[in-house]
Structure formats: structure tokens, C-alpha cells
XYZ file of C-alpha atoms in Angstrom:
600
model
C 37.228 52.628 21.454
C 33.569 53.598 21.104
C 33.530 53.086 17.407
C 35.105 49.523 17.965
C 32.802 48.842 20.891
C 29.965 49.869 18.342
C 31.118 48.078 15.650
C 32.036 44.776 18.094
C 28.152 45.137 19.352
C 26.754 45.433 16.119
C 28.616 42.568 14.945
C 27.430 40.593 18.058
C 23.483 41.377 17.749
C 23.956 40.460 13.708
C 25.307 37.055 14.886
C 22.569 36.984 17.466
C 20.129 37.591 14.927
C 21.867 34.814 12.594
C 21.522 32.204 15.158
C 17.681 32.869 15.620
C 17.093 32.771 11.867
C 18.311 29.662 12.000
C 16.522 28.190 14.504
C 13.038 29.664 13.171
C 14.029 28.291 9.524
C 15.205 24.530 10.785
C 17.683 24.270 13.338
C 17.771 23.544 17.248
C 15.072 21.607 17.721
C 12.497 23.386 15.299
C 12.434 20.485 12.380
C 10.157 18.867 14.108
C 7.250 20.995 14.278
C 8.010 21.668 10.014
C 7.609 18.436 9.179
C 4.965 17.568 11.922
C 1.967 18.267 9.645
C 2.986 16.676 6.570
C 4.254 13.946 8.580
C 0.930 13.409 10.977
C -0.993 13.742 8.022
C 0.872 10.834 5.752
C 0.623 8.493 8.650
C -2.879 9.420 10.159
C -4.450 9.805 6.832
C -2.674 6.992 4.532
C -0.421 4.646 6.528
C -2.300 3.762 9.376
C -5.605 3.372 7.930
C -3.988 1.324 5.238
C -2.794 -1.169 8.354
C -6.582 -1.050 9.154
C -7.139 -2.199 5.745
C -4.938 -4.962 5.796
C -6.240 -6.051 9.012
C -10.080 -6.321 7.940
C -9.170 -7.839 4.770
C -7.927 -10.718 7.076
C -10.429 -10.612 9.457
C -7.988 -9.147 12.089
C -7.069 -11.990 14.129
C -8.150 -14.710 12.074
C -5.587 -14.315 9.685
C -7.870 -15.251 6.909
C -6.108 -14.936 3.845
C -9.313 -16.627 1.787
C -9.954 -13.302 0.214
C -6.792 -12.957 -1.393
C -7.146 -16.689 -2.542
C -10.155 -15.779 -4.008
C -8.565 -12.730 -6.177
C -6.102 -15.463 -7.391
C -8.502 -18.815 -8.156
C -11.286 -16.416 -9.227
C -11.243 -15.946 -12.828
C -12.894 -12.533 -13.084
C -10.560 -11.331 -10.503
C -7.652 -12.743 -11.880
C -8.416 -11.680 -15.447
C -8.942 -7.954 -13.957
C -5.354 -7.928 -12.351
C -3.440 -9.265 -15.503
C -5.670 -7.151 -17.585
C -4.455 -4.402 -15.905
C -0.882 -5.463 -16.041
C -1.191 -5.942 -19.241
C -2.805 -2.092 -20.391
C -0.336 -0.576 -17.884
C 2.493 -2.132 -19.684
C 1.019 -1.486 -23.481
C 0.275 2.294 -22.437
C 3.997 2.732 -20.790
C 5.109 1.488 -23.860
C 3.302 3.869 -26.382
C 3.597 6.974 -23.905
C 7.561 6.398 -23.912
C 7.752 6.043 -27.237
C 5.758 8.947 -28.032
C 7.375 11.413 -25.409
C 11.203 10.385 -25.446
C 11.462 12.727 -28.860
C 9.058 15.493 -27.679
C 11.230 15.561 -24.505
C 14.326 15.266 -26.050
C 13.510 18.462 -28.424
C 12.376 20.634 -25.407
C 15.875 20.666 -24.465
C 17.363 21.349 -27.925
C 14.614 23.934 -29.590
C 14.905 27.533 -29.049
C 14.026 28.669 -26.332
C 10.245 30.379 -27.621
C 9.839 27.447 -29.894
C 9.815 25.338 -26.397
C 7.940 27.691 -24.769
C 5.304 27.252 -27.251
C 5.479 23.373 -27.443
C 5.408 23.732 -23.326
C 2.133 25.168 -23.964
C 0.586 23.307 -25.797
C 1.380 20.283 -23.576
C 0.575 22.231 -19.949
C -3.141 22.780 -21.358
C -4.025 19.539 -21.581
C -2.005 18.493 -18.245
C -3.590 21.075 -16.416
C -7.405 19.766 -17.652
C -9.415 17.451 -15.783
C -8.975 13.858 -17.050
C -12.553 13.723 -16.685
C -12.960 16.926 -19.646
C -10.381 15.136 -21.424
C -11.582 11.802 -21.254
C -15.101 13.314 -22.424
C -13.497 14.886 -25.433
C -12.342 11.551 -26.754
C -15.992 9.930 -25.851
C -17.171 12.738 -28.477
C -14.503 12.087 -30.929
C -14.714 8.217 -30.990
C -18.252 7.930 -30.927
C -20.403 6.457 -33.896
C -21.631 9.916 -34.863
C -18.113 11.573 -34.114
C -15.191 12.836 -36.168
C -12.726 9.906 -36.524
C -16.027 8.136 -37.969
C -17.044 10.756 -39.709
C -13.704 10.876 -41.619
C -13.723 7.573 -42.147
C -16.868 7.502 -43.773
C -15.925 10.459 -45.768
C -12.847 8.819 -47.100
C -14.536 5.902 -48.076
C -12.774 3.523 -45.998
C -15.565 1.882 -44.210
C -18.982 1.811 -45.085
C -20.890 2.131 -41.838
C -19.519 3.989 -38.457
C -17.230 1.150 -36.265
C -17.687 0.432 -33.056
C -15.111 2.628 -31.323
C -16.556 3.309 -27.447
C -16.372 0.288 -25.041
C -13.116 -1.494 -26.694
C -10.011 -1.504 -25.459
C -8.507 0.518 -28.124
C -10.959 3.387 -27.154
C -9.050 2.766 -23.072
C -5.772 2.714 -24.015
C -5.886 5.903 -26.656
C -7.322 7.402 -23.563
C -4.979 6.805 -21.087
C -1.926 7.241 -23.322
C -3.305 10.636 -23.791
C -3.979 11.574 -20.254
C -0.337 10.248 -19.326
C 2.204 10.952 -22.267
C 2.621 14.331 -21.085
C 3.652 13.384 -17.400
C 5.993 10.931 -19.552
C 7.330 13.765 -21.413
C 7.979 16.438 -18.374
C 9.483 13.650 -16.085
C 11.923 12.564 -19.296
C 12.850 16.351 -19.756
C 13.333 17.004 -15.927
C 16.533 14.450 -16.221
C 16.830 15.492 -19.833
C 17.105 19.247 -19.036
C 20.814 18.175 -16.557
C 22.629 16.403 -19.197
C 25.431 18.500 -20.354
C 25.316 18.610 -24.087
C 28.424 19.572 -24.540
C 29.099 15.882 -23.635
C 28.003 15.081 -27.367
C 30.005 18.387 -28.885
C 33.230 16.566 -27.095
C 31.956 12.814 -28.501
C 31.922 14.627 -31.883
C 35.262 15.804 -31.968
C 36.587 12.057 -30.869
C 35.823 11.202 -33.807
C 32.296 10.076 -32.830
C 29.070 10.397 -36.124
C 25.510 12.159 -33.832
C 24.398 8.952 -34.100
C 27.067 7.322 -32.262
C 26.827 10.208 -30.039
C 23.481 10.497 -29.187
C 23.452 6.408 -28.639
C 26.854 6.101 -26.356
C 26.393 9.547 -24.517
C 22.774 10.717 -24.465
C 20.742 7.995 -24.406
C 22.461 6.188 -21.164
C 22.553 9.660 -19.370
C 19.083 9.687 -20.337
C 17.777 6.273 -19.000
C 17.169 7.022 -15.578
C 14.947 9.451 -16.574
C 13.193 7.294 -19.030
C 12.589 4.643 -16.142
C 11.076 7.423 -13.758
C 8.252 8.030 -16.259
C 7.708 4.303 -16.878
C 7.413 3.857 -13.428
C 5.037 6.604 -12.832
C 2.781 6.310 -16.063
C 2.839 2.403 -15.781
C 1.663 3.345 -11.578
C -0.829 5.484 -12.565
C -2.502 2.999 -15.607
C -2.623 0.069 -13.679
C -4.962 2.269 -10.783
C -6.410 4.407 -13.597
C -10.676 4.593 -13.048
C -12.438 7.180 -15.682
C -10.586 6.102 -18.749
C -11.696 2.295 -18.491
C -15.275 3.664 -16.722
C -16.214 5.767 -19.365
C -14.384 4.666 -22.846
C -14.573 0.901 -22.051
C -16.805 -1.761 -21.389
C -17.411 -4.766 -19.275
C -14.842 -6.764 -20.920
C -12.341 -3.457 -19.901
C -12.488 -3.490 -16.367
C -9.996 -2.346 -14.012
C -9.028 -3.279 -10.772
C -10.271 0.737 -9.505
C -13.575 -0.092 -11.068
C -13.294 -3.216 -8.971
C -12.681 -1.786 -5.693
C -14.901 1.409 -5.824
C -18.181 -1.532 -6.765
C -17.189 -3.386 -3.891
C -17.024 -0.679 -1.663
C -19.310 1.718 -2.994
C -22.257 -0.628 -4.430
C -21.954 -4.151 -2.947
C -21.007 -2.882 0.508
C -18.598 -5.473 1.040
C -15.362 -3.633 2.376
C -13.660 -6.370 3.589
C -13.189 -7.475 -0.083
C -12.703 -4.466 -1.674
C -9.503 -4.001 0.702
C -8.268 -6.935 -0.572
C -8.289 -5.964 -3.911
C -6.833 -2.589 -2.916
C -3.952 -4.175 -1.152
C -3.063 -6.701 -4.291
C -3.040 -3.722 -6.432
C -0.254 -2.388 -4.296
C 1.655 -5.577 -3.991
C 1.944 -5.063 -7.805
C 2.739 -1.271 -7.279
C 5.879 -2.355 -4.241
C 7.131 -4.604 -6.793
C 7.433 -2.038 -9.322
C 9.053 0.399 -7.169
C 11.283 -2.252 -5.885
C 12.259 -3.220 -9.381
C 12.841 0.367 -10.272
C 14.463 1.415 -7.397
C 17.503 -0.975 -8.846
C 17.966 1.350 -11.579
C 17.161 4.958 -9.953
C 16.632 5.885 -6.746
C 12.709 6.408 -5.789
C 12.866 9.642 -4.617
C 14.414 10.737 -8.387
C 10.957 9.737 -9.863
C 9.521 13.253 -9.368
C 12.773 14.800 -11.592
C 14.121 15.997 -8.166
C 17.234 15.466 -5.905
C 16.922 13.542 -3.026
C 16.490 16.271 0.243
C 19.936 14.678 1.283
C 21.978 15.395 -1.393
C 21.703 18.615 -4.010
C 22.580 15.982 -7.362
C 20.650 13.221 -8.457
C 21.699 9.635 -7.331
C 21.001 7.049 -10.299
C 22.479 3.408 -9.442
C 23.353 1.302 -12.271
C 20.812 -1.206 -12.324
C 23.288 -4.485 -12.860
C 21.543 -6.687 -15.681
C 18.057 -4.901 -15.658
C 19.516 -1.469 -16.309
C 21.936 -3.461 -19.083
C 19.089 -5.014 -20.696
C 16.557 -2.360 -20.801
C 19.341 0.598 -22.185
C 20.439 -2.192 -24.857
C 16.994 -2.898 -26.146
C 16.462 0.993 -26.344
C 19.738 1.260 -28.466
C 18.833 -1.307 -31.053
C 15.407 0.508 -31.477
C 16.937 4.178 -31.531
C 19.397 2.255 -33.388
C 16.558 1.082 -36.159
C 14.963 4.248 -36.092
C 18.046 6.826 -36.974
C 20.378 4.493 -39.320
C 18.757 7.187 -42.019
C 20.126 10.047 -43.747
C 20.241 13.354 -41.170
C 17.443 15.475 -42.768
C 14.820 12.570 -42.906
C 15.545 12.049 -39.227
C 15.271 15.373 -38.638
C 11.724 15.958 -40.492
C 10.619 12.493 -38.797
C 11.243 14.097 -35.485
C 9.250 17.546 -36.331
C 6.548 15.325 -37.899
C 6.412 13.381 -34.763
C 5.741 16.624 -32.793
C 2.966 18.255 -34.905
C 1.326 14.541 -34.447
C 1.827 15.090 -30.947
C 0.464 18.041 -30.649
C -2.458 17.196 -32.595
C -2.813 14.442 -30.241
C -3.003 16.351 -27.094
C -5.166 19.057 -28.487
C -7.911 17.212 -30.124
C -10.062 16.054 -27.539
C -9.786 19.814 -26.219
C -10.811 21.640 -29.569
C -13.812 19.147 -30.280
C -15.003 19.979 -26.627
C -14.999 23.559 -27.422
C -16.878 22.982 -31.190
C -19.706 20.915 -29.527
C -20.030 23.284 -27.199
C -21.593 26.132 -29.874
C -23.242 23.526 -31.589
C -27.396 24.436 -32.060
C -28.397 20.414 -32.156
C -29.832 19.567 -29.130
C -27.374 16.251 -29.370
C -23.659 15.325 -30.040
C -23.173 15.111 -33.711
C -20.339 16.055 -35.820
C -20.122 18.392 -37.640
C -22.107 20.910 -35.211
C -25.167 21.596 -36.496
C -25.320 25.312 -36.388
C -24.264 27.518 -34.208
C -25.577 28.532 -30.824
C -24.691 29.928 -27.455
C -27.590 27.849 -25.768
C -25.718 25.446 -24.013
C -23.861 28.608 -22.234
C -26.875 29.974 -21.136
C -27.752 26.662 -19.917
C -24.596 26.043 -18.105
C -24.787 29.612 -16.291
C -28.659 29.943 -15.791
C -28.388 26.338 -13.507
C -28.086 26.061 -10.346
C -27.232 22.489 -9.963
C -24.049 23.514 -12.676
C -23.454 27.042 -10.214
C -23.827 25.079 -7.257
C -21.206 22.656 -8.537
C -18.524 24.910 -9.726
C -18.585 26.844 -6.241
C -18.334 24.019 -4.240
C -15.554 22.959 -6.030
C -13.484 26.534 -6.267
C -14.230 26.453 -2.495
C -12.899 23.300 -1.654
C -9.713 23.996 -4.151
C -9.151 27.038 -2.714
C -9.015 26.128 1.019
C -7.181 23.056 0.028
C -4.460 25.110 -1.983
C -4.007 27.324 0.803
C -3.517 24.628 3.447
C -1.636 22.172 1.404
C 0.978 25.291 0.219
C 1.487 25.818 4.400
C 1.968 22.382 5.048
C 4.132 21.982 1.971
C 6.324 24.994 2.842
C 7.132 24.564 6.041
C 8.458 20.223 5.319
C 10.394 22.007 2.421
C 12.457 24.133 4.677
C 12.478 21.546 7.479
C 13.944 18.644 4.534
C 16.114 21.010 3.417
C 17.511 22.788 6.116
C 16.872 20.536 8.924
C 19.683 18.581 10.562
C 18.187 14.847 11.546
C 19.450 11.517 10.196
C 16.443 9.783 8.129
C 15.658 12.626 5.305
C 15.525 10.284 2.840
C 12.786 8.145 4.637
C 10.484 11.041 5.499
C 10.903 12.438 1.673
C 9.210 8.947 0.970
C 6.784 8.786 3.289
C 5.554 12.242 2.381
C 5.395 11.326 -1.190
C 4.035 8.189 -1.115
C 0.521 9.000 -1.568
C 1.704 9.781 -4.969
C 3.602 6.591 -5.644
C 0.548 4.334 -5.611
C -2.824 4.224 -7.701
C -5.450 7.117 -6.437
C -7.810 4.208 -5.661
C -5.967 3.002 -2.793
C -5.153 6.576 -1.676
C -9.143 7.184 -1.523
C -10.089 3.577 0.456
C -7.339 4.516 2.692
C -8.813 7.733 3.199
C -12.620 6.144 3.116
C -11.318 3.871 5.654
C -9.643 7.268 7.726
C -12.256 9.239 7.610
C -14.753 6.715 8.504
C -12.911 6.061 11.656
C -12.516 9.992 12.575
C -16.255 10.383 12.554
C -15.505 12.849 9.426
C -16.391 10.454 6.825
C -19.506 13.297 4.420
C -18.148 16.070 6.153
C -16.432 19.271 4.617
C -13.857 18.960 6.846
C -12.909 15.374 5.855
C -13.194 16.269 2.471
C -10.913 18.686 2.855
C -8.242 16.222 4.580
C -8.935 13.925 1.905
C -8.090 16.535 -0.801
C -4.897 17.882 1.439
C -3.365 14.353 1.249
C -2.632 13.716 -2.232
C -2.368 18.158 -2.789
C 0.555 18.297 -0.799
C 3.047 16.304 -2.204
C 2.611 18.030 -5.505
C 3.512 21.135 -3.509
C 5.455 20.022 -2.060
C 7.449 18.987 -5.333
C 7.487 22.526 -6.175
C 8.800 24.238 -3.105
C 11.387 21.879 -2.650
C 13.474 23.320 -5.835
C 12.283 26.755 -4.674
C 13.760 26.567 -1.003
C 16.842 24.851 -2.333
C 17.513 27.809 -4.686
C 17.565 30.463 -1.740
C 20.790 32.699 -1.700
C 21.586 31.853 2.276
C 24.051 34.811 2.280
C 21.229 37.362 1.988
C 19.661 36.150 4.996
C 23.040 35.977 7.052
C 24.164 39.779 5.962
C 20.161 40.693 6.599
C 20.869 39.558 10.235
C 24.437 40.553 10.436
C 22.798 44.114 10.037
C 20.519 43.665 12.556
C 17.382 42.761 10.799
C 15.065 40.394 13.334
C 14.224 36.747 11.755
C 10.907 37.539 11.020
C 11.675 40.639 8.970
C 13.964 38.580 7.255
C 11.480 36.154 6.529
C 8.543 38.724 5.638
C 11.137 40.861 3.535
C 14.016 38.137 2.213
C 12.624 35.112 2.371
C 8.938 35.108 1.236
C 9.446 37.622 -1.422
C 12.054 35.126 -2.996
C 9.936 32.120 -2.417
C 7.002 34.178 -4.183
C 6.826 32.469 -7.814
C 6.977 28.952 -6.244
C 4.478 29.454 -3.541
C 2.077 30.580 -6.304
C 2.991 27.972 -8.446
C 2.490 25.374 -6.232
C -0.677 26.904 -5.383
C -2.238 26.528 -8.836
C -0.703 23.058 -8.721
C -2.316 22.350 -5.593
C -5.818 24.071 -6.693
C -5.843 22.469 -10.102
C -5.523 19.031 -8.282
C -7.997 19.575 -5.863
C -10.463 20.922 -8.547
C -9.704 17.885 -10.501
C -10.088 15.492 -8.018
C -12.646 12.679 -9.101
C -12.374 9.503 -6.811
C -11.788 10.586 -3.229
C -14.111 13.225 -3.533
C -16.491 10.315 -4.768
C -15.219 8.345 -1.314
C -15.648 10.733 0.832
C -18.472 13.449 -0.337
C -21.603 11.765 1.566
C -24.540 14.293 1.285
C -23.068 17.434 1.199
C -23.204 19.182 -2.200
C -21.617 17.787 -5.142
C -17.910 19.315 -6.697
C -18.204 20.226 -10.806
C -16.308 16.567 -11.569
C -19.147 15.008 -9.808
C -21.962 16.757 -11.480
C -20.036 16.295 -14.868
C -19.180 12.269 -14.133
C -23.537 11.568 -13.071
C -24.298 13.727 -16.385
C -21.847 12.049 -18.312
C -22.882 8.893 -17.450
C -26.330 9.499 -17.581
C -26.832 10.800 -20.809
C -24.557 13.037 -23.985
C -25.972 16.736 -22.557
C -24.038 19.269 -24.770
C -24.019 21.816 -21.756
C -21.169 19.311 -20.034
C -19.158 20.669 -23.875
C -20.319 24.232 -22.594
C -18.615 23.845 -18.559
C -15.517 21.841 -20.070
C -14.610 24.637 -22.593
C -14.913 27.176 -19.798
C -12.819 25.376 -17.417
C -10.188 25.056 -20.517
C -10.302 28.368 -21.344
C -9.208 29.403 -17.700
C -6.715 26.680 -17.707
C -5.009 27.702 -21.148
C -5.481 31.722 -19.951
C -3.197 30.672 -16.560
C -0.712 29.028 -18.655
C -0.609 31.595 -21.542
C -0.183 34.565 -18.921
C 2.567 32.469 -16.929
C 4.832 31.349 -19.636
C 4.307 35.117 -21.418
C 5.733 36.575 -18.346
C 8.623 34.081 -18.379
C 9.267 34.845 -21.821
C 9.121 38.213 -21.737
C 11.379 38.384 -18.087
C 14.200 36.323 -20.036
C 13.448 38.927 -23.509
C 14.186 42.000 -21.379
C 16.898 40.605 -19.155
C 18.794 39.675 -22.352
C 17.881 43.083 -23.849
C 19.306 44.585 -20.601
C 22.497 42.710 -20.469
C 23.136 43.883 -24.432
């Protein structure tokens, strides 16, 4: 009787200790608090202040609608807005075409041959748009290489015009965005089951056929998430039209910051902010007919574990049947040719992505005191430069500081709305996923006059600490992306036999829990800290008079004048980014090498 008593308690205090982990990780009442930071700071930070916006763009009461009239009648204005329809649409169009076949061989390569395309596509992810977007200033300049081969070649007799057209934009933003075309394509990719086209096959059915009646519809929602994110993000998209275009190249986010930023008239400058994300509701609307919104990001919906694609009626008929008459076009060819077209396509690719990068790093050791190409020489100079000032040292700690606090925060905030989506009992899941990620469903621009307009009303507007909240806002969705899969792929039933044993819920957490959760929380932390580093335009909203973050310093210089030590600080910051990526995807190679060599 003892023994039973013994064994009865003990089973008693384990489902004691069950209950309570269950209540500290998102039952009974304890949701709430979770998703109460993340919540207060979407709605505080973004929602509400974008209300404000709307108001003073009306004059409150008034219900003046003149300035949007004027966006309409106006034809600068209204050349702006279909200009920018009209790039977003072009670069969608050459970033899915470029990234559907890179995509599509991640999931069919072997597995270190993808790791090492992976690679070579997370480097230039991972860098600054800003480094990137310098690269290409460098390479398409009159005294840079694409000249200087075409001079070489004899196919022009005097360097063209390349900077300040709108071929020198779009190659720019196509560059910046094909790879978050690629890695949204291969997140819905990467859960079609390919023996789908082995069983297609044996019907009866040639690969073509296959690929076209199987694949490629399977496929299409995933194809529509990354138009609608890389058409979202061109349409809002401010250092690629800044720097590589001219007047006749202006964007709506070039727009918005001179109204607000130079010209001092607010009132206007939300009005342009709010028809930019008219267009941007449309688009989502429209999309949201084919795939659910919250699929965009590659992820299930909190409320359901599989993805949730709708069929789209005519739009989802009309876009998959224009993509099968041109995959249609494009593989009616004997198997090998497609085959080398497809591997031919990928060095391009990758040739593509890593250019701007490598002639960065060249003009960086280059002993000519200005951009040429060819370097002239070769020098550490612009090095020493880079580390002897203190306007460049200032910079770079500013900015590790701010990336690191905000990567810290935005990883708390982010973890604890992970378990409360995910383990949390309420009706409305869906609706708070959205309104958590929305700050990453419309252009940056209107994220930062939101923010301007926050801030501004908080009495925080050119602090640190409202620079910080600015940087937390658009930081914690991306974490929030990340820790989502991560809590979702817990093992629940070694928590419950922890507490059936007795363990408390905070030893479960400290010991189960966290040590599971480890490589997500520390890749969602580099996500978050890269971000934050990278951060251009609210940082250019919100940074008043305190000391200026390395995008800052690099944007003035960059504007100001072609100073080879801004080649000297990108090629540093690349070489950290490529070193993260190389050590994380050698340990992931190397864990799957020695589990296989353990299970043989």
C-alpha cells in the first residue's frame, strides 16, 4: 500500500506539474500577456499612428480629400505612382523568371550541391542593400567593368550612359529581390511530394507532362507569394531608384521621405504614404484569392499545421495557364539541352548575385585614390583609412549597439507570441498572425512615417530609445517567422514525462525547452541583428542628433562623393556576413555527414 500510495502521489505531483507547464507555456489565461508585447507594439507603433496619418492627411475633421485629388490630377504625382506600378510589375516579372529554376533545383540537387548554391545566395541576402546597391553603382559606372568590357570588345566606342536610367533601377532591384523570390518559391517548393511526378511517370505521363500537370500547379501558390512580396517591396523600394536612378526614376519613397524630410509638409507626404498602401491592400486583396496571406512568409497559418492555398477561380486559372504555355515554350526541347539550359541559368545566377559583392571587395585594395576599373595597384590604404576614423568607428558601434539591443528584445518579444500563437487557446489566431506581420506586408516607407508620426507623438522622436522601438517593429516579425517553425517542432511528450517525473515548469523550460529552441533563437537573432544593422530609412526617420548608424555614414558618403574607403567598410561587413553563413551551413552539413555516418 505504501508503494501504491507512492507511486499514486508521484503520479499526482507529475500531473500537477503538467498542468502548470501548461499554464506558464499558453494556457489559462496566460496568452495574453505572450502576445501583449508584440501585439501593443503593432498597434501603438504602426496601426494607430497610421489612423493619425490618415486623419492629418484630411485635415481631421474637414474631411479634405484635396490632397489625394492632387496625387491623381497632378502629373508628377501621377506619373510617380504608375511609374512605380509599372517597375514593380517589370522587376516581379524578371525576379520570377529568374528564381522559379534556381528554386526549383534547390529541391532536386544533392544535398551539398544545394548547400553550396544556398550559399552563395544567403551572402548577398544577408548584405545591406545599401553595399549591394553600391557595388552595382561601381560596376555600371562610365569608368566601371560592364563599360570597360564593352569597350574592350569593341562594341561601343565611348563608355554609355549606364547610372541614372532606368535600366541601371531595375538591374538593381531585381538583384536585391530575386533571392527573396527564390527562398519564398522553395519554402512551398521544398512540401511538394515528388514522388507525385515518379507516380505521373508511370501513368504513362513524358517529365514534361509531369512537371506541367503536377509540379507546376502545386507550385503556384508559392510562385504568387513571392510576386506578392517582391512586387510589395519594389513599388516602396528607396536606395535603388535614389542612388542608380535619376530624376526621371523617381519613386513614390523618394516622394514621401522629400516631403517629409525636406519640404516639411507632412500633411502631404501622408497622403502619398497612404495611396501607396491603397495600391499595396489591393494587391494583398487580389492575392489573397489565390493563397491565403498569412502563406506569403512560406509558413502555416498559427491555426492550422498545413498550408491553406484557395483556388483562385479565374485569376488563379489564368495566371497557372499563361505559366504553362511559357514553361511549355521553354522545355518542348530535347532532355539534355533543357537540362544544360537550367545549369547555365544557375552559374548566370550566381554570377549575378555575386558581382556587385566581388567588385566591392577589388576596389577596396585598389592604390588610385578614385573608382576606376581595373584597380590601379594594390593597396591596403583605404583599410587603414576605414579603421584609423572615428567618424567610420563611431558609425559601426552605434550600429552593432543598436542591432544588438534590438536582436535581443525583438527575439523576447518574438518568442514569447510564438508560443502564445501556437499554443494558446483564443478564437482570432489568424487575425493577430496578421496584425503582427503586417509591418512586413507593406513598403518600409510607410512603416518609417508611421513610426515618424509614433514617435513624434511619444516625445521619443531623436532618441535612442525610439530608435530602438522603431528598429523592434519591423525586427520582430522576421523573428518571429523563425520561431514560429521552431516552437511548432517541439516534441510536447518530453515536457509532459519531464513533469510527470516531477520536474517544476521552469526546469522544464531552462532544461527541455530552451535547449531545444536553441538553433532558432540564435537564428532569429542574426536575422533580427542583420535587419537592424541594415536598416536605412527609419533609422533616417527617426535618428535626430544622436550619432549616426554605419548605413547612414555610408548613404551621406555615398552620395556625396565615390570615397574608396566606403569599398574598404562594405568588404568588411561582407566578409563577416559570408564567415556567419559559411560556419552555419558547415555545421549543418557536417551534423547531417556524421548522423548518416552514424546510422551506417
Amino acid at each position: 500500500m505504501t508503494i501504491l500510495s507512492a507511486a499514486f502521489s508521484d503520479i499526482a505531483a507529475g500531473r500537477r506539474g503538467a498542468i502548470k507547464l501548461a499554464g506558464l507555456l499558453g494556457y489559462k489565461g496566460k496568452t495574453i500577456w505572450q502576445l501583449a508585447p508584440a501585439v501593443a507594439l503593432a498597434l501603438f507603433c504602426f496601426f494607430y499612428p497610421l489612423l493619425q496619418a490618415f486623419w492629418g492627411s484630411i485635415d481631421g475633421a474637414a474631411f479634405d480629400f484635396g490632397r489625394y485629388w492632387e496625387t491623381v490630377v497632378n502629373p508628377l504625382y501621377r506619373t510617380v505612382l504608375l511609374r512605380s506600378f509599372a517597375t514593380g510589375l517589370s522587376v516581379t516579372f524578371w525576379c520570377l523568371l529568374i528564381g522559379y529554376p534556381v528554386a526549383y533545383l534547390l529541391t532536386a540537387l544533392p544535398k551539398r550541391l544545394a548547400g553550396l548554391l544556398v550559399i552563395c545566395l544567403l551572402v548577398p541576402l544577408f548584405t545591406a542593400f545599401l553595399i549591394r546597391t553600391y557595388g552595382w553603382m561601381a560596376l555600371l559606372g562610365r569608368h566601371g567593368p560592364v563599360n570597360a568590357i564593352l569597350l574592350a570588345l569593341d562594341l561601343v566606342d565611348r563608355p554609355l550612359r549606364l547610372l541614372g536610367t532606368s535600366f541601371a533601377v531595375q538591374i538593381g532591384m531585381v538583384h536585391v529581390l530575386t533571392p527573396i523570390a527564390i527562398f519564398t518559391m522553395y519554402a512551398s517548393m521544398a512540401r511538394i511530394d515528388r514522388g507525385l511526378l515518379q507516380a505521373a511517370g508511370v501513368l504513362g505521363a513524358a517529365p514534361v507532362q509531369a512537371f506541367l500537370r503536377v509540379y507546376l500547379p502545386l507550385s503556384f501558390p508559392g510562385v504568387i507569394a513571392a510576386g506578392v512580396l517582391v512586387f510589395i517591396m519594389a513599388i516602396g523600394f528607396f536606395i535603388a531608384p535614389a542612388l542608380l536612378g535619376g530624376p526621371s526614376e523617381t519613386m513614390p519613397a523618394q516622394l514621401i521621405v522629400n516631403q517629409i524630410t525636406t519640404l516639411g509638409d507632412l500633411e502631404f507626404g501622408y497622403a502619398l504614404a497612404i495611396m501607396l498602401l491603397l495600391v499595396t491592400v489591393i494587391v494583398l486583396a487580389l492575392a489573397n484569392r489565390i493563397i491565403a496571406i498569412e502563406q506569403i512568409w512560406g509558413m502555416p497559418g498559427p491555426v492550422s499545421r498545413q498550408p491553406s492555398y484557395r483556388s483562385g477561380g479565374r485569376i488563379g486559372a489564368w495566371l497557372l495557364a499563361g505559366l504553362e504555355r511559357m514553361v511549355m515554350a521553354s522545355l518542348a526541347r530535347p532532355r539534355w539541352l533543357v537540362r544544360a539550359l537550367l545549369y547555365a541559368h544557375l552559374l548566370f545566377v550566381i554570377a549575378f548575385m555575386l558581382a556587385p559583392l566581388v567588385i566591392v571587395y577589388l576596389l577596396s585594395f585598389s592604390a588610385s585614390p578614385f573608382l576606376v576599373f581595373p584597380p590601379q595597384g594594390f593597396s591596403w590604404q583605404w583599410y587603414e583609412a576605414f579603421l584609423n576614423s572615428a567618424e567610420w568607428r563611431s558609425a559601426l558601434l552605434a550600429s552593432l549597439r543598436l542591432a544588438a539591443l534590438t536582436a535581443s528584445l525583438a527575439v523576447v518579444i518574438a518568442l514569447a507570441a510564438a508560443f502564445g500563437l501556437v499554443r494558446g487557446l483564443f478564437l482570432g489566431k489568424q487575425l493577430i498572425f496578421l496584425l503582427l506581420m503586417a509591418p512586413l506586408l507593406v513598403p518600409v516607407v510607410i512603416v518609417a512615417l508611421c513610426l515618424y508620426v509614433a514617435m513624434a507623438d511619444y516625445g521619443l522622436l531623436g532618441s535612442f530609445a525610439g530608435l530602438v522601438i522603431g528598429h523592434l517593429l519591423l525586427a520582430v516579425p522576421y523573428a518571429l517567422v523563425v520561431l514560429l517553425g521552431a516552437v511548432r517542432g517541439l516534441n510536447r511528450q518530453l515536457e509532459y514525462a519531464a513533469a510527470t517525473l516531477g520536474a517544476s515548469p521552469w526546469r522544464v523550460l531552462r532544461q527541455i525547452i530552451l535547449p531545444a529552441l536553441a538553433p532558432g533563437v540564435a537564428s532569429a537573432w542574426i536575422l533580427a541583428f542583420l535587419h537592424s544593422f541594415d536598416e536605412l530609412l527609419v533609422t533616417l526617420f527617426l535618428l535626430g542628433r544622436l550619432p549616426q548608424t554605419l548605413p547612414l555614414k555610408m548613404w551621406a558618403d555615398i552620395r556625396m562623393q565615390f570615397d574608396p574607403v566606403i569599398s574598404a567598410a562594405s568588404s568588411s561587413i561582407i566578409t563577416v556576413v559570408a564567415l556567419a553563413i559559411l560556419i552555419g551551413q558547415a555545421r549543418t552539413l557536417l551534423g547531417a555527414r556524421g548522423r548518416q555516418c552514424s546510422i551506417s
